[in-house]
Amino acid sequence: MPTPHDTPSASRITRLQARTEALIHRLRPWSWLWPPIAFAAGLGSFFLVERQRWLGALLALGMLGAWLLLLSESLIGRLLARRGYPTLPHGATQFIAQMIHQETLFFCLPFLLATTVWSSGQALFTLLVISMALFSIVDPLYYRIADRLRWLYFAFHAQCVFLVVLVALPTLLHLTTYQSLLLAIVAMLLFSLPSLLHLTANQRGRRWLTALTLLLPLAGAAWLGRIWVPPASLWITATALSPGFDEAARMPNGELRLTPEALSSQGLFAYTAIRAPRGLREEIHHVWRQEGREVDRIPLVIEGGREAGYRAWSHKQNFPMTPTGRWRIDVMTEGGQRIGVIRFRVAEDESATLADGRPRRPAGLPGLAWQPSIPSDGGAESEADVSPQGVTERPPATGEGGNESGDESGNDNADNDAPEAPGTARKSE
């Protein structure tokens, strides 16, 4: 009676397996080229998503295709093994997985480097991804973990899946950062199950129940840690503090030493220019904090596409009775990811911050531009970028230090009779 190995389909599978092994054998000496190629592809996708959207999306789609190959190879290999057909050797499948891990990590690195707020906990997340990328190219360490610590290897795999979804979906589907973050967390939890199953291998009958139970704290930790995850499609190109705002030029102006008396009489404008992909429309927040305590949260809606960044501002006039101390304005996404931060100090003496209205580039590599453009006045915009804007009202918030009727914010989404340049519409709070 013929066995599965004697059938024509088995012969075809054997020949395909032999060709795949031969190809892998030829690629192994050149595998060191793969990480820089993946990094260059990530850079290309990052920059081309605006200039050549189809090409940037194609590069991201190629990365997703590699993951589909990895997942299908594992599934098909198991099905063939159950039916007695030959499968690829363990070393070959590990090599394929390593190449895809390297591709993912080095492809995603440009997006993280460009959007990380290095003065926050996001620096730890990006440094972790850099460490994972370096780990993936150290063959002895990578294969040792893959063979002996399977739970850790699968956790590494799940983190790579998280990065794939976080970075690729906004490029391909123009999802908001909040939507991409939620899908990335769900995907990571799903692919964390093999890791948890290996950790609970000694539980036998209760293995699945224990693994599913462990998913709950893991999901909670992922949600609480989202503030440490850079928004892979948003970054700040300029920030400024000023006592006044020139709405005709859409720029902050004036100069003020931030003493309690000055703030109570003039208030303070916080200005941000935020770079976002074309087609993206998302709500962000200026979160005003005194000594770490939130005293105000002002929503703004931004739209992508402006080269120098989408200009938005908030104007706070109602400060606490005692405003002295360290302040910061966290620029946050709707999902709680930090886009940037503005820090200042209110004091009675010369140690108080001087709000001079000058737009400043944030530290780090925003947009991977060593000399990113600083937003200029409205005259620099082309006619194609001009759209009608205006004023809308929102009921004032109440409570201590809250956003009252004297506070206001500006962005691209108000409705005015006069045309304004993108990123500059004004909204009363």
Coordinates of C-alpha atoms in Angstrom, one line a residue:
M1 CA 0.0 0.0 0.0
P2 CA 1.6 3.3 -1.0
T3 CA 2.5 5.7 1.7
P4 CA 2.2 9.6 1.6
H5 CA 5.9 9.7 0.6
D6 CA 5.2 7.7 -2.6
T7 CA 2.5 10.0 -4.0
P8 CA 3.1 12.5 -6.8
S9 CA 2.2 15.4 -4.4
A10 CA 4.8 14.2 -2.0
S11 CA 7.4 14.2 -4.7
R12 CA 6.5 17.8 -5.6
I13 CA 6.7 18.8 -2.0
T14 CA 10.1 17.2 -1.7
R15 CA 11.4 19.0 -4.7
L16 CA 10.1 22.3 -3.4
Q17 CA 11.7 21.6 -0.1
A18 CA 15.0 20.9 -1.7
R19 CA 14.9 24.1 -3.7
T20 CA 14.0 26.1 -0.6
E21 CA 16.9 24.6 1.4
A22 CA 19.3 25.3 -1.5
L23 CA 18.1 28.9 -1.6
I24 CA 18.5 29.3 2.2
H25 CA 22.0 27.8 1.9
R26 CA 23.0 30.4 -0.7
L27 CA 21.5 33.3 1.3
R28 CA 23.1 32.4 4.7
P29 CA 26.5 34.0 3.8
W30 CA 24.8 37.2 2.8
S31 CA 22.3 37.4 5.6
W32 CA 24.3 40.3 7.2
L33 CA 23.0 42.5 4.4
W34 CA 19.4 42.0 5.4
P35 CA 19.2 44.3 8.5
P36 CA 20.6 47.4 6.6
I37 CA 18.3 46.6 3.7
A38 CA 15.3 46.5 6.0
F39 CA 16.3 49.7 7.7
A40 CA 16.7 51.4 4.3
A41 CA 13.2 50.1 3.4
G42 CA 11.8 51.6 6.6
L43 CA 13.4 54.9 5.9
G44 CA 12.0 54.8 2.4
S45 CA 8.5 54.0 3.6
F46 CA 8.7 56.7 6.2
F47 CA 9.7 59.4 3.7
L48 CA 7.8 58.1 0.7
V49 CA 4.4 57.8 2.5
E50 CA 4.0 61.5 1.8
R51 CA 5.8 62.0 -1.5
Q52 CA 5.0 58.7 -3.2
R53 CA 2.2 57.2 -1.0
W54 CA 1.8 54.2 -3.2
L55 CA 5.5 53.3 -2.9
G56 CA 5.6 53.8 0.8
A57 CA 2.5 51.7 1.2
L58 CA 4.0 49.0 -1.1
L59 CA 7.1 48.7 1.2
A60 CA 4.8 48.4 4.2
L61 CA 2.7 45.8 2.4
G62 CA 5.9 43.9 1.6
M63 CA 6.7 43.6 5.3
L64 CA 3.2 42.4 6.1
G65 CA 3.6 39.9 3.2
A66 CA 6.7 38.5 4.9
W67 CA 4.7 37.9 8.1
L68 CA 2.0 36.1 6.2
L69 CA 4.7 33.9 4.7
L70 CA 6.1 33.1 8.1
L71 CA 2.6 32.4 9.6
S72 CA 1.6 30.3 6.6
E73 CA 4.9 28.3 6.6
S74 CA 4.3 27.4 10.2
L75 CA 0.7 26.4 9.6
I76 CA 1.4 24.5 6.4
G77 CA 4.4 22.7 8.0
R78 CA 2.2 21.4 10.8
L79 CA -0.5 20.2 8.4
L80 CA 2.1 18.4 6.3
A81 CA 3.7 16.8 9.3
R82 CA 0.3 15.5 10.6
R83 CA -0.2 13.8 7.2
G84 CA 3.2 12.4 7.1
Y85 CA 4.6 14.6 4.3
P86 CA 8.2 16.0 4.5
T87 CA 8.7 19.5 6.0
L88 CA 11.6 22.0 6.1
P89 CA 14.3 21.3 8.6
H90 CA 14.1 23.1 11.9
G91 CA 17.2 25.2 11.1
A92 CA 15.7 26.4 7.8
T93 CA 12.5 27.5 9.5
Q94 CA 14.4 29.3 12.3
F95 CA 16.5 31.1 9.6
I96 CA 13.3 32.3 7.9
A97 CA 11.9 33.5 11.2
Q98 CA 15.1 35.3 12.1
M99 CA 15.1 37.1 8.7
I100 CA 11.5 38.3 9.2
H101 CA 12.2 39.4 12.8
Q102 CA 15.2 41.4 11.5
E103 CA 13.1 42.9 8.7
T104 CA 10.4 43.9 11.1
L105 CA 12.6 45.5 13.8
F106 CA 14.9 47.4 11.4
F107 CA 12.0 48.5 9.2
C108 CA 10.1 49.9 12.2
L109 CA 13.1 51.6 13.8
P110 CA 13.0 54.8 11.6
F111 CA 9.4 55.4 12.6
L112 CA 10.2 55.0 16.3
L113 CA 13.3 57.1 16.1
A114 CA 11.4 59.9 14.4
T115 CA 8.5 60.0 16.8
T116 CA 10.1 59.2 20.2
V117 CA 9.9 61.9 22.9
W118 CA 13.4 61.3 24.3
S119 CA 12.7 63.1 27.5
S120 CA 10.0 60.7 28.5
G121 CA 9.5 56.9 29.1
Q122 CA 9.2 56.5 25.3
A123 CA 13.0 56.5 25.2
L124 CA 13.0 53.2 27.2
F125 CA 10.6 51.6 24.7
T126 CA 12.6 52.7 21.7
L127 CA 15.8 51.5 23.4
L128 CA 14.1 48.2 24.0
V129 CA 13.3 47.9 20.3
I130 CA 16.9 48.8 19.4
S131 CA 18.1 46.0 21.8
M132 CA 15.8 43.6 20.2
A133 CA 17.1 44.5 16.8
L134 CA 20.7 43.9 17.9
F135 CA 19.7 40.6 19.5
S136 CA 18.2 39.4 16.3
I137 CA 21.5 39.8 14.4
V138 CA 23.6 37.9 17.1
D139 CA 23.1 34.4 15.8
P140 CA 24.5 32.4 18.7
L141 CA 22.3 34.3 21.2
Y142 CA 19.2 34.3 19.0
Y143 CA 19.3 30.6 18.3
R144 CA 20.1 29.8 21.9
I145 CA 17.0 31.6 23.1
A146 CA 14.9 30.1 20.3
D147 CA 15.9 26.6 21.3
R148 CA 16.1 26.7 25.1
L149 CA 13.8 29.5 26.2
R150 CA 10.8 29.1 24.0
W151 CA 8.5 31.3 26.2
L152 CA 10.9 34.2 25.8
Y153 CA 11.3 33.5 22.1
F154 CA 7.5 33.7 21.6
A155 CA 7.3 36.8 23.7
F156 CA 9.9 38.3 21.4
H157 CA 7.8 37.2 18.4
A158 CA 4.6 38.8 19.9
Q159 CA 6.5 42.1 20.4
C160 CA 7.5 42.0 16.7
V161 CA 3.8 41.5 15.8
F162 CA 2.9 44.5 17.9
L163 CA 5.4 46.7 16.0
V164 CA 4.2 45.4 12.6
V165 CA 0.6 46.4 13.3
L166 CA 1.5 49.7 15.0
V167 CA 3.7 50.9 12.1
A168 CA 2.2 49.3 9.0
L169 CA -1.6 50.0 9.4
P170 CA -1.5 53.8 9.5
T171 CA 0.6 53.7 6.3
L172 CA -1.6 51.2 4.5
L173 CA -5.1 52.0 5.8
H174 CA -4.7 55.6 7.2
L175 CA -6.0 54.5 10.6
T176 CA -5.6 56.9 13.6
T177 CA -2.9 56.2 16.1
Y178 CA -5.6 55.2 18.6
Q179 CA -7.1 52.6 16.2
S180 CA -3.6 51.3 15.3
L181 CA -2.6 51.0 19.0
L182 CA -5.8 49.1 19.9
L183 CA -5.3 46.6 17.0
A184 CA -1.5 46.3 17.8
I185 CA -2.4 45.4 21.5
V186 CA -5.0 42.8 20.4
A187 CA -2.5 41.2 17.9
M188 CA 0.2 41.1 20.6
L189 CA -2.1 39.4 23.1
L190 CA -3.1 36.9 20.5
F191 CA 0.5 36.0 19.6
S192 CA 1.5 36.0 23.3
L193 CA -0.6 32.8 23.9
P194 CA 2.2 30.5 22.8
S195 CA 4.6 32.1 25.2
L196 CA 2.1 31.8 28.1
L197 CA 1.4 28.2 27.1
H198 CA 5.1 27.3 27.4
L199 CA 5.2 29.1 30.8
T200 CA 2.3 27.0 32.0
A201 CA 3.4 23.7 30.5
N202 CA 3.4 22.0 33.9
Q203 CA -0.2 22.8 34.5
R204 CA -1.5 20.1 32.2
G205 CA -5.3 20.1 32.4
R206 CA -5.5 23.8 33.5
R207 CA -2.9 24.9 31.0
W208 CA -5.2 26.9 28.7
L209 CA -7.2 28.3 31.6
T210 CA -4.1 29.6 33.3
A211 CA -2.7 31.0 30.1
L212 CA -6.0 32.9 29.4
T213 CA -6.1 34.1 32.9
L214 CA -2.5 35.5 32.5
L215 CA -3.7 37.4 29.4
L216 CA -5.8 39.7 31.6
P217 CA -2.9 41.4 33.6
L218 CA -0.9 41.4 30.3
A219 CA -3.6 43.3 28.6
G220 CA -3.8 45.7 31.5
A221 CA -0.1 46.3 31.5
A222 CA -0.1 46.9 27.7
W223 CA -2.9 49.5 28.1
L224 CA -1.2 51.3 31.0
G225 CA 2.1 51.3 29.2
R226 CA 0.7 52.8 26.0
I227 CA 2.0 56.3 27.1
W228 CA 5.5 54.8 26.6
V229 CA 4.8 53.8 23.0
P230 CA 5.7 56.5 20.4
P231 CA 2.9 57.5 18.0
A232 CA 4.6 56.1 14.9
S233 CA 2.8 58.5 12.5
L234 CA 2.9 61.8 14.5
W235 CA 5.7 64.1 15.6
I236 CA 6.1 67.7 16.7
T237 CA 8.1 70.0 14.4
A238 CA 8.0 73.1 16.6
T239 CA 6.7 74.4 19.9
A240 CA 6.5 77.8 21.5
L241 CA 5.1 79.7 24.5
S242 CA 3.9 83.3 24.1
P243 CA 1.7 86.0 25.7
G244 CA 0.0 86.8 22.3
F245 CA -0.9 85.2 19.0
D246 CA -0.9 86.7 15.6
E247 CA -3.9 85.1 13.9
A248 CA -3.2 86.7 10.5
A249 CA 0.3 85.1 10.5
R250 CA -0.8 82.0 12.5
M251 CA 2.3 82.5 14.7
P252 CA 2.9 83.2 18.4
N253 CA 4.3 86.7 19.2
G254 CA 5.3 88.8 22.2
E255 CA 7.6 88.2 25.2
L256 CA 6.7 87.6 28.8
R257 CA 8.5 86.5 32.0
L258 CA 6.2 83.9 33.5
T259 CA 5.5 85.3 36.9
P260 CA 2.1 84.8 38.7
E261 CA 1.1 88.4 38.1
A262 CA 1.9 88.2 34.4
L263 CA -0.1 85.0 33.9
S264 CA -3.1 86.3 35.7
S265 CA -3.2 89.5 33.6
Q266 CA -2.3 88.1 30.1
G267 CA -2.6 84.3 30.2
L268 CA -0.4 82.1 28.1
F269 CA -0.5 80.6 24.6
A270 CA 0.9 77.1 23.9
Y271 CA 1.7 76.6 20.2
T272 CA 2.5 73.3 18.6
A273 CA 3.1 72.3 14.9
I274 CA 2.4 68.6 14.5
R275 CA 3.4 66.6 11.5
A276 CA 0.9 63.9 10.4
P277 CA 0.5 61.8 7.3
R278 CA -1.8 63.2 4.5
G279 CA -5.3 62.0 4.9
L280 CA -5.1 61.5 8.7
R281 CA -7.6 63.4 10.9
E282 CA -7.2 62.9 14.6
E283 CA -8.1 64.5 17.9
I284 CA -5.2 65.5 20.2
H285 CA -5.1 67.2 23.6
H286 CA -3.0 69.9 25.2
V287 CA -2.9 68.7 28.8
W288 CA -1.7 71.4 31.2
R289 CA -0.1 70.1 34.4
Q290 CA 1.3 71.8 37.5
E291 CA 3.8 69.8 39.4
G292 CA 2.6 66.7 37.6
R293 CA -1.1 67.3 38.5
E294 CA -3.5 67.8 35.6
V295 CA -5.3 71.1 35.8
D296 CA -6.6 71.4 32.2
R297 CA -7.2 69.3 29.1
I298 CA -8.0 71.1 25.9
P299 CA -9.0 69.1 22.8
L300 CA -7.8 69.9 19.3
V301 CA -8.4 68.2 15.9
I302 CA -5.5 68.0 13.5
E303 CA -5.2 66.9 9.9
G304 CA -2.2 65.6 8.1
G305 CA -0.4 66.8 5.0
R306 CA 1.3 70.1 5.9
E307 CA 5.1 69.8 5.4
A308 CA 6.0 72.1 8.3
G309 CA 3.4 70.6 10.6
Y310 CA -0.2 71.2 11.4
R311 CA -0.3 74.4 13.6
A312 CA -2.5 74.3 16.6
W313 CA -2.6 76.3 19.9
S314 CA -4.3 76.6 23.2
H315 CA -4.7 79.8 25.3
K316 CA -5.0 79.4 29.0
Q317 CA -6.1 82.4 31.0
N318 CA -7.5 80.8 34.2
F319 CA -4.6 79.6 36.4
P320 CA -4.8 78.3 40.0
M321 CA -4.6 80.7 42.9
T322 CA -1.0 79.7 43.4
P323 CA 0.5 79.1 39.9
T324 CA 4.1 79.0 41.0
G325 CA 6.1 75.8 40.3
R326 CA 7.0 73.6 37.4
W327 CA 4.5 73.3 34.6
R328 CA 4.4 71.1 31.5
I329 CA 2.0 70.8 28.6
D330 CA 1.7 67.2 27.4
V331 CA 0.6 66.9 23.8
M332 CA -1.3 63.7 23.8
T333 CA -3.2 61.5 21.3
E334 CA -6.8 60.4 22.0
G335 CA -5.4 57.0 23.0
G336 CA -3.0 58.5 25.5
Q337 CA 0.3 58.4 23.6
R338 CA 2.6 61.4 24.1
I339 CA 3.4 63.3 20.9
G340 CA 5.5 65.9 22.7
V341 CA 5.9 68.1 25.8
I342 CA 6.5 71.8 26.6
R343 CA 8.0 72.6 30.0
F344 CA 8.1 75.9 31.8
R345 CA 8.5 77.4 35.3
V346 CA 6.4 80.0 37.0
A347 CA 8.2 82.0 39.7
E348 CA 8.4 85.4 41.3
D349 CA 12.1 85.9 40.3
E350 CA 14.3 85.6 37.3
S351 CA 14.2 81.8 37.4
A352 CA 10.7 82.1 35.8
T353 CA 10.7 80.9 32.1
L354 CA 10.8 83.6 29.4
A355 CA 8.0 83.0 26.9
D356 CA 9.4 84.7 23.9
G357 CA 7.1 83.3 21.1
R358 CA 10.0 81.7 19.2
P359 CA 9.1 78.3 17.7
R360 CA 11.7 75.8 18.7
R361 CA 12.5 72.3 17.4
P362 CA 12.2 69.6 19.9
A363 CA 15.2 67.5 21.0
G364 CA 15.9 64.2 19.2
L365 CA 15.2 63.3 15.6
P366 CA 11.7 64.5 14.9
G367 CA 10.8 63.3 11.4
L368 CA 14.5 62.1 11.1
A369 CA 15.2 65.6 9.9
W370 CA 18.5 67.1 11.2
Q371 CA 17.2 70.5 10.0
P372 CA 13.4 70.3 9.9
S373 CA 11.5 73.2 8.7
I374 CA 10.1 75.7 11.3
P375 CA 6.5 76.7 10.5
S376 CA 6.4 80.2 8.9
D377 CA 3.6 82.7 8.5
G378 CA 0.5 82.1 6.5
G379 CA 2.0 83.9 3.4
A380 CA 4.2 80.9 2.9
E381 CA 1.3 78.7 2.1
S382 CA 0.2 78.0 -1.5
E383 CA -3.3 78.7 -2.7
A384 CA -4.0 75.0 -2.8
D385 CA -3.4 74.8 1.0
V386 CA -5.9 77.5 1.9
S387 CA -9.3 76.5 3.2
P388 CA -12.1 78.2 5.0
Q389 CA -11.8 78.2 8.8
G390 CA -13.6 79.8 11.7
V391 CA -14.8 79.9 15.3
T392 CA -16.9 77.3 17.1
E393 CA -18.1 77.3 20.7
R394 CA -17.8 74.6 23.3
P395 CA -19.4 74.6 26.8
P396 CA -16.8 75.6 29.4
A397 CA -15.5 73.0 31.8
T398 CA -15.7 73.6 35.5
G399 CA -13.7 72.7 38.6
E400 CA -10.5 73.8 40.2
G401 CA -7.9 74.9 37.6
G402 CA -10.2 73.6 34.9
N403 CA -10.8 75.0 31.4
E404 CA -13.1 78.0 31.9
S405 CA -14.7 80.4 29.4
G406 CA -11.6 82.5 29.3
D407 CA -9.4 79.7 27.9
E408 CA -9.3 78.9 24.2
S409 CA -7.6 76.7 21.6
G410 CA -6.9 76.9 17.9
N411 CA -6.6 74.3 15.2
D412 CA -7.5 73.5 11.6
N413 CA -11.2 72.8 12.2
A414 CA -13.1 76.0 13.0
D415 CA -15.4 77.7 10.6
N416 CA -14.6 81.3 9.9
D417 CA -15.8 83.5 7.0
A418 CA -12.2 84.4 6.2
P419 CA -9.9 81.8 4.6
E420 CA -7.0 80.7 6.7
A421 CA -4.0 78.5 6.1
P422 CA -4.0 74.8 7.2
G423 CA -3.3 74.3 10.9
T424 CA -4.5 77.6 12.1
A425 CA -8.2 77.6 12.8
R426 CA -9.4 79.0 16.1
K427 CA -11.9 77.6 18.6
S428 CA -13.1 79.2 21.8
E429 CA -13.3 77.1 24.9

